[in-house]
Every structure is written in structure tokens, then in C-alpha cells.
PDB file of C-alpha atoms in Angstrom:
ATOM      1  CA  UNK A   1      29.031  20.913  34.312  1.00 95.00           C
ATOM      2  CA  UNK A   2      30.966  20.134  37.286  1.00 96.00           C
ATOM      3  CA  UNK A   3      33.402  21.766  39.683  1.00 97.00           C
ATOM      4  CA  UNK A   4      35.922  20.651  37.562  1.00 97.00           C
ATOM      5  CA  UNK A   5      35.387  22.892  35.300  1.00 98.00           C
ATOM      6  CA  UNK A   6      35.989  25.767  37.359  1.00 98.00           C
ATOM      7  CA  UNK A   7      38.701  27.284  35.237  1.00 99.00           C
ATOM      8  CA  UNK A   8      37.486  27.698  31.536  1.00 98.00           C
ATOM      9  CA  UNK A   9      33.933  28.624  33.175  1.00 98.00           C
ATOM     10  CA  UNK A  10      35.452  31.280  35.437  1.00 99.00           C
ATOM     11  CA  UNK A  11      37.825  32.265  32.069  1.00 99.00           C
ATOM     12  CA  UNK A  12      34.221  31.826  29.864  1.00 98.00           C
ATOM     13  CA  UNK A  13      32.317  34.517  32.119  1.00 98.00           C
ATOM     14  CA  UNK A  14      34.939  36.555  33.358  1.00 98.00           C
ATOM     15  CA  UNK A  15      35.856  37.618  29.416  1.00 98.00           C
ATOM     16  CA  UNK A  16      33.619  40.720  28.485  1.00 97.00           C
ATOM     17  CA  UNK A  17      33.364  40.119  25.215  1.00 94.00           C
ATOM     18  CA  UNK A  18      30.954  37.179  26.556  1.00 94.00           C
ATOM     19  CA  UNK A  19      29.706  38.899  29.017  1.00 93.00           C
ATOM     20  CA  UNK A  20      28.524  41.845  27.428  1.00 88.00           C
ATOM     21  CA  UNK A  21      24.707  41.910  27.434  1.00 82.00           C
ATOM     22  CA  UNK A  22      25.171  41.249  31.328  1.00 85.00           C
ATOM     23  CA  UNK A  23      25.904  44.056  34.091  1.00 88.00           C
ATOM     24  CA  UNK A  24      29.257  43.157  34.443  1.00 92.00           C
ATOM     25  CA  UNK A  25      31.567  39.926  33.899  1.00 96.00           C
ATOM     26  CA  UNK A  26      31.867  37.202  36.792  1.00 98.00           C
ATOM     27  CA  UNK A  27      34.237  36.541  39.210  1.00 98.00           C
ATOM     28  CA  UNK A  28      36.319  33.154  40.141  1.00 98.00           C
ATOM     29  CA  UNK A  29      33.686  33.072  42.960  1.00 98.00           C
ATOM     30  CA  UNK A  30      30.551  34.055  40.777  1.00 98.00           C
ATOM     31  CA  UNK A  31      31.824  31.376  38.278  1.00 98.00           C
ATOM     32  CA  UNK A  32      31.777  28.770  41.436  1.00 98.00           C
ATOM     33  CA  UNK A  33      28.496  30.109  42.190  1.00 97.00           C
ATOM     34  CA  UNK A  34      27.353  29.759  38.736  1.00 97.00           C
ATOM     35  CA  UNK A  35      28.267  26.148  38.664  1.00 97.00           C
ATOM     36  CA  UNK A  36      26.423  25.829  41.978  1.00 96.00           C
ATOM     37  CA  UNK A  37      23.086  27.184  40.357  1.00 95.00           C
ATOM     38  CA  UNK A  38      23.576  24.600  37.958  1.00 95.00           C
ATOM     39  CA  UNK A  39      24.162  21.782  40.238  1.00 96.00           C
ATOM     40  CA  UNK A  40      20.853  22.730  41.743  1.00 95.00           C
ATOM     41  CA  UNK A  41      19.340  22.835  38.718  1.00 93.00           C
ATOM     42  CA  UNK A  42      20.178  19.368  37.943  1.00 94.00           C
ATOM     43  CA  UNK A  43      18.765  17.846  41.357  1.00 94.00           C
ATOM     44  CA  UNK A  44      15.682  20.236  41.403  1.00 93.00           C
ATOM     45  CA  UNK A  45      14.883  20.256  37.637  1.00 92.00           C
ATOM     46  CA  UNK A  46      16.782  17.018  35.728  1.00 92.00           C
ATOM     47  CA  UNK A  47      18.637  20.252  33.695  1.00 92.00           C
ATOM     48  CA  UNK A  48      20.562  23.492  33.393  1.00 94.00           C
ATOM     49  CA  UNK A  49      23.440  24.297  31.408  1.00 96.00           C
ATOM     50  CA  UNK A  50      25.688  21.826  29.796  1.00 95.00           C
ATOM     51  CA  UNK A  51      29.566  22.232  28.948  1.00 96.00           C
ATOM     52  CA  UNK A  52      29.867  22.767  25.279  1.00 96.00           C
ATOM     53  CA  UNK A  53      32.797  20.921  23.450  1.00 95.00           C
ATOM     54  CA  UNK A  54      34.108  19.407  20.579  1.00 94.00           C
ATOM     55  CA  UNK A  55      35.214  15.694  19.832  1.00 92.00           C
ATOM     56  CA  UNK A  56      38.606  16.451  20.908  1.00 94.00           C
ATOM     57  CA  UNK A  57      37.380  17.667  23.971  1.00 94.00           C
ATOM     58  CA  UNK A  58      38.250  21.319  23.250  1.00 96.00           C
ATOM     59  CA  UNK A  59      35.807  23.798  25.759  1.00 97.00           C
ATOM     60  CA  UNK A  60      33.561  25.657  23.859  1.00 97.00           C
ATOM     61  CA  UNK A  61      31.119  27.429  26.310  1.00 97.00           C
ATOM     62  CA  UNK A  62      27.832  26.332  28.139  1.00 97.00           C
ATOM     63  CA  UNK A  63      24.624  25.756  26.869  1.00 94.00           C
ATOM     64  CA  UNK A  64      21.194  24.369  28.102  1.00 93.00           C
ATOM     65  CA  UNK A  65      17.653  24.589  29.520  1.00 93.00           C
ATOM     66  CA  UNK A  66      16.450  27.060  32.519  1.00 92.00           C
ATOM     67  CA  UNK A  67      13.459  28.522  34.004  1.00 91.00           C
ATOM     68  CA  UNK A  68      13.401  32.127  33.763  1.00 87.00           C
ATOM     69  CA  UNK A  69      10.765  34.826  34.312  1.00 84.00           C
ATOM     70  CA  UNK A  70       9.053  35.911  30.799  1.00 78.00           C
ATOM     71  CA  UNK A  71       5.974  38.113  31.222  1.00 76.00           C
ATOM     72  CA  UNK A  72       5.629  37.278  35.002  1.00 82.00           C
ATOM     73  CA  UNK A  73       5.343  33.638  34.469  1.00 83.00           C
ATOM     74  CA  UNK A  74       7.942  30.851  34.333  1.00 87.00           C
ATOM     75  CA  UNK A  75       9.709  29.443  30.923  1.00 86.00           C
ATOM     76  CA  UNK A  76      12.356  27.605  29.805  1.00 89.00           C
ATOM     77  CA  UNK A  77      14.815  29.215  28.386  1.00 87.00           C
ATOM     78  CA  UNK A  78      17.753  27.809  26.065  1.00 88.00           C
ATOM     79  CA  UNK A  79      20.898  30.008  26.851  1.00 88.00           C
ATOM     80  CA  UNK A  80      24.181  29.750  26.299  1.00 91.00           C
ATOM     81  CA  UNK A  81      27.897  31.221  26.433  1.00 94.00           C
ATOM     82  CA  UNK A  82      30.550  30.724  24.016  1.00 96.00           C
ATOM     83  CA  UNK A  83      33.951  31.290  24.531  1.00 98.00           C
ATOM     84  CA  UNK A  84      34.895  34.498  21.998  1.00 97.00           C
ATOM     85  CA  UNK A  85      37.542  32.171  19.707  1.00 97.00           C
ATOM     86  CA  UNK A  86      34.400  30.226  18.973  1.00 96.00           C
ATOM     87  CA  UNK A  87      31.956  32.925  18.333  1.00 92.00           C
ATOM     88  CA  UNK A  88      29.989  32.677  14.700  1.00 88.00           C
ATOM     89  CA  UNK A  89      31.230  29.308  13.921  1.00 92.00           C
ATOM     90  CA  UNK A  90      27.981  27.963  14.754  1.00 88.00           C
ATOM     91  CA  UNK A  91      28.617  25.962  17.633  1.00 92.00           C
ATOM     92  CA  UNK A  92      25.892  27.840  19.673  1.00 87.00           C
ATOM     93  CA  UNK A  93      22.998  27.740  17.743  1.00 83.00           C
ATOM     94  CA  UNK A  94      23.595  23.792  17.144  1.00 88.00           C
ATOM     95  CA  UNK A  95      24.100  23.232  20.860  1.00 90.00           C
ATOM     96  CA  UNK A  96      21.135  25.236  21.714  1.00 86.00           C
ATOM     97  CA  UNK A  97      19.101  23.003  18.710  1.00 86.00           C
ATOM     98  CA  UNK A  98      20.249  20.131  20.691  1.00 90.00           C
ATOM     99  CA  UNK A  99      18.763  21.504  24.143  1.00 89.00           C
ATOM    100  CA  UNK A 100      15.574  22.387  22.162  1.00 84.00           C
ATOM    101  CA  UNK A 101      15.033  19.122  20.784  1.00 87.00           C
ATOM    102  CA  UNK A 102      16.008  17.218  24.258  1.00 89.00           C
ATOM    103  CA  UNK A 103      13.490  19.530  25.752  1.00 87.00           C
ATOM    104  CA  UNK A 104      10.798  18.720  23.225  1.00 86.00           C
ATOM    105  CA  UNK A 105      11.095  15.407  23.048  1.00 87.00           C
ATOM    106  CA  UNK A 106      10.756  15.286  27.110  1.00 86.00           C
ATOM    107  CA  UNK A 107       7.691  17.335  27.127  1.00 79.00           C
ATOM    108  CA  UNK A 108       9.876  19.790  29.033  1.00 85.00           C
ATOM    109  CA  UNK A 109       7.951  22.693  28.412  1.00 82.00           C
ATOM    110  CA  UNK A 110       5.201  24.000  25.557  1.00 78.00           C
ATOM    111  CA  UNK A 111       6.687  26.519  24.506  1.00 78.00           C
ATOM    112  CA  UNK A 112      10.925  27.307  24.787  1.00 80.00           C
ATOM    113  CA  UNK A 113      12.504  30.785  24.763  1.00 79.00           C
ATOM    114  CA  UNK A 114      15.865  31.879  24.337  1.00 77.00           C
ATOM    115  CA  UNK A 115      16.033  35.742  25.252  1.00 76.00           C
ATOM    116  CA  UNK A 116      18.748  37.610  23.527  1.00 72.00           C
ATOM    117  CA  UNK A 117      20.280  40.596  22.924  1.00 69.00           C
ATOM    118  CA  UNK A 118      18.503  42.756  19.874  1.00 62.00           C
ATOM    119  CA  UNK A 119      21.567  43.778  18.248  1.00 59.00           C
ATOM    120  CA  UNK A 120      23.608  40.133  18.718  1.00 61.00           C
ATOM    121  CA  UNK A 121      24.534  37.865  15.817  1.00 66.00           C
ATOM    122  CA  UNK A 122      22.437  34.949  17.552  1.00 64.00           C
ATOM    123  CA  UNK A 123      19.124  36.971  16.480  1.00 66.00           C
ATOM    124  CA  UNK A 124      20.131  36.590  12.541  1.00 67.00           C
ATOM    125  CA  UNK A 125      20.838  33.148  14.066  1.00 64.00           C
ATOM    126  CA  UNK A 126      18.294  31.603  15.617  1.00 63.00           C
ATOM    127  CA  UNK A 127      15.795  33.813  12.565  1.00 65.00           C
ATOM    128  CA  UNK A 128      18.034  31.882  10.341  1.00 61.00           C
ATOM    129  CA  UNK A 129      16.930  28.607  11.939  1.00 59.00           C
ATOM    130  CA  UNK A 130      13.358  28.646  11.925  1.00 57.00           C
ATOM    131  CA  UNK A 131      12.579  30.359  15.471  1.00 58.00           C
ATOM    132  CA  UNK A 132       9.683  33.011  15.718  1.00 58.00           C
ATOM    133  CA  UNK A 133      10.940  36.350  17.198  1.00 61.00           C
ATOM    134  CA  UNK A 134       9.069  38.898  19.579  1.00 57.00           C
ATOM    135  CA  UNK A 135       9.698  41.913  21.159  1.00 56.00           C
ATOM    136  CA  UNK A 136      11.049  42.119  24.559  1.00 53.00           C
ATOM    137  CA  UNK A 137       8.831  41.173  27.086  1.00 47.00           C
ATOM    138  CA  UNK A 138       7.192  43.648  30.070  1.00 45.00           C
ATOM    139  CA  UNK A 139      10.054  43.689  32.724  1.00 45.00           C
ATOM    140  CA  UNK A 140      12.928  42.516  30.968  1.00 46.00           C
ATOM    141  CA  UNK A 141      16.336  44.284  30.606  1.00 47.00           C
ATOM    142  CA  UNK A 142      16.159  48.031  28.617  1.00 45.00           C
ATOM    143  CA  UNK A 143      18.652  48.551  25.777  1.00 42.00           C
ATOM    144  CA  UNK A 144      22.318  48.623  27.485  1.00 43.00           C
ATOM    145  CA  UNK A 145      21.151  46.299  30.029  1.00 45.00           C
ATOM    146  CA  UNK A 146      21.368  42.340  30.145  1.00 41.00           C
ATOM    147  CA  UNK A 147      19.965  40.431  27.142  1.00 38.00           C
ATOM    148  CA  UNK A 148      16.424  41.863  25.725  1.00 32.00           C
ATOM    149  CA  UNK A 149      14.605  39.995  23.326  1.00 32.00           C
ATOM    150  CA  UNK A 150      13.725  36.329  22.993  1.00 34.00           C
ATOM    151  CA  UNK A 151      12.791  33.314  20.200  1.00 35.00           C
ATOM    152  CA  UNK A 152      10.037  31.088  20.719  1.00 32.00           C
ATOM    153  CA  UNK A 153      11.876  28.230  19.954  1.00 33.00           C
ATOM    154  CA  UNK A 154       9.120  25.638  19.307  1.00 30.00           C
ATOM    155  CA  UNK A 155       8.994  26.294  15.118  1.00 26.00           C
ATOM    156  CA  UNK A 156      10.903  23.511  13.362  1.00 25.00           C
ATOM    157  CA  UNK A 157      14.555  23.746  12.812  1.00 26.00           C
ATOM    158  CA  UNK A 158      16.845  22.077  10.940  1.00 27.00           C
ATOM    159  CA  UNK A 159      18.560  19.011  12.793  1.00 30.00           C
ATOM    160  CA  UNK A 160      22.304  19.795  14.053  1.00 32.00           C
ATOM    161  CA  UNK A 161      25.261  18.698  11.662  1.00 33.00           C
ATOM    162  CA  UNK A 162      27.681  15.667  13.021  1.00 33.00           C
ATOM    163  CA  UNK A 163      30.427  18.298  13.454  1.00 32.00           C
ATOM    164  CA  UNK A 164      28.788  21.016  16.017  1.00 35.00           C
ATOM    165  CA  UNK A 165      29.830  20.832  19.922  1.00 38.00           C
ATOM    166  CA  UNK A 166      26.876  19.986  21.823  1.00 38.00           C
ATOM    167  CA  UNK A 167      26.603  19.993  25.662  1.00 42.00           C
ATOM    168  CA  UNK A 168      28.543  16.658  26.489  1.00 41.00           C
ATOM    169  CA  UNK A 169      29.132  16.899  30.725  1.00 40.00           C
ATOM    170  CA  UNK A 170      26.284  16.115  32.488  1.00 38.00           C
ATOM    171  CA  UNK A 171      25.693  13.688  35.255  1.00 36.00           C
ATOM    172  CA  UNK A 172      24.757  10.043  35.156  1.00 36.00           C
ATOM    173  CA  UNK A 173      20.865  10.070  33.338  1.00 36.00           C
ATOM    174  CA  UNK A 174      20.778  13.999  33.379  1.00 37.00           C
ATOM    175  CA  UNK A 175      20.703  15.810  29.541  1.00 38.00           C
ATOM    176  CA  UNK A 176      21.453  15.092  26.288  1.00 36.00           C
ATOM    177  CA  UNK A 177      24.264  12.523  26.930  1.00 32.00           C
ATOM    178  CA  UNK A 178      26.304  13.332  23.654  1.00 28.00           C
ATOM    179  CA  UNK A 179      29.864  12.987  24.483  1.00 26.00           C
ATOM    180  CA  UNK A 180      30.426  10.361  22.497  1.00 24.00           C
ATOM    181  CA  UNK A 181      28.484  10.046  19.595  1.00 23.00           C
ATOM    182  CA  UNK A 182      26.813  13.125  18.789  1.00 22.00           C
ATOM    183  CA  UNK A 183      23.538  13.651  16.646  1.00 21.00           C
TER     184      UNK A 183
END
């Protein structure tokens, strides 16, 4: 992720239908900020969120690794955002398999969390894929709020097919560098 990519992630978290586990879609300016945060994250951490696309270099969303508070202490968390057009096509949960493997096979973390809204299609999903589901940690979002329940992501899953998008822009040495020949 990159400045350049200003205007599908401003169009990406300004939609509501994307945003609608969160208080209230972004901004132009929050977008900028968001792509800030995840700048940041790259120098402080070596991740964040990744641009999701396909092969023909069609945007997709964002996906990728960040700490976040879970029962007062620090995880990572896969997250991710994907553009409505692309919803339930399975782009998400392969991009976010992608992130969890990068993650594990970097000793990122011990244990990977993806927290999620109860009611959202990516809880049959991730289920569907192996991850172990508990209830919404102490301190977390209440029903109506942002997302509220979250996978421990380190059960086995099943590898990502040749045709998902997986996060492709990152820079030089930084993520899973998939642009070009995905797993």
C-alpha cells in the first residue's frame, strides 16, 4: 500500500457496505491517514495491510497483519476490506490465508486473530477453513458496534488456490511479495 493508492482505498472505506461493523465510513483524509498507519506499520513492524488484487491488476481491497488489543494484551490480527463487487467470491479469506501463513512461517506471532463481526459471512468463512472461534473478548466492541468476535487463526487451513487475489503492493523486502506469481 502506497499513496498511490489513495483513490480505490478512500472509495474501499468510504463505501458503507464495507464499512459497516465500524462507527462510521472514512473520509478522503481518514483514507490518507489510513495509508499513513500503514506506512508506519511497515517501518516499525516489517507489516500491515497489503493491497489486494487480481492478475490483471484489478483492486480488490486490503488485507494483512496488525497488532491489536485482545484481552488487554497485544496480537496480531489478520484483517481485511474488500471492495462490495468482490464480496463472497473468496478473495478475502485466501488473502487473509496468505497473511496467516507469511506470519507463521516468520514466527510473527504464536497465536493470530482475526476479530470479526458475529453475524458476517467471514465467520462461516474462516469456520469453513479450519480456524477455532471464541467469543468476543473483555473490552471489545458490543453488538452494533465495530467488529466483535475473533478466529484463532493458528489451526491448519487449506493452502490458497492459484486464482485468489492476495496482497501484491508492498515495499522492497516487506510481505508476501506475490504480485507476480502467486501461491
Amino acid at each position: 500500500m502506497s499513496t498511490d493508492d489513495l483513490d480505490d482505498m478512500a472509495d474501499l472505506l468510504g463505501d458503507p457496505l464495507v464499512m459497516e461493523y465500524y462507527p462510521r465510513p472514512k473520509d478522503r483524509r481518514e483514507a490518507a491517514e489510513w495509508i499513513g498507519w500503514n506506512l508506519r506499520n511497515y517501518a516499525e513492524h516489517g507489516h500491515g495491510l497489503w493491497i489486494i488484487e487480481t492478475h490483471d491488476g484489478e483492486f480488490i481491497g486490503d488485507c494483512g497483519l496488525t497488532w491489536q488489543t485482545v484481552d488487554q494484551s497485544l496480537a496480531l490480527e489478520v484483517g481485511y476490506h474488500v471492495k462490495t463487487s468482490a464480496q463472497r467470491l473468496g478473495y478475502a479469506a485466501e488473502a487473509a490465508t496468505a497473511c496467516r501463513d507469511y506470519a507463521s512461517s516468520h514466527v510473527l506471532a504464536v497465536r493470530i486473530v482475526s476479530i470479526i463481526h458475529l453475524d458476517a459471512p467471514t465467520f462461516t468463512a474462516l469456520r469453513v477453513r479450519g480456524v477455532q472461534l471464541h467469543a468476543r473478548p473483555p473490552g471489545h466492541a458490543a453488538p452494533g458496534q465495530r467488529r466483535q468476535r475473533r478466529g484463532d487463526a493458528s489451526s491448519r487451513v487449506a493452502a490458497p488456490s492459484s486464482r485468489a487475489a492476495v496482497p501484491t503492493k508492498t515495499p522492497a523486502g516487506v510481505g508476501p511479495d506475490r504480485h507476480a506469481d502467486p501461491p
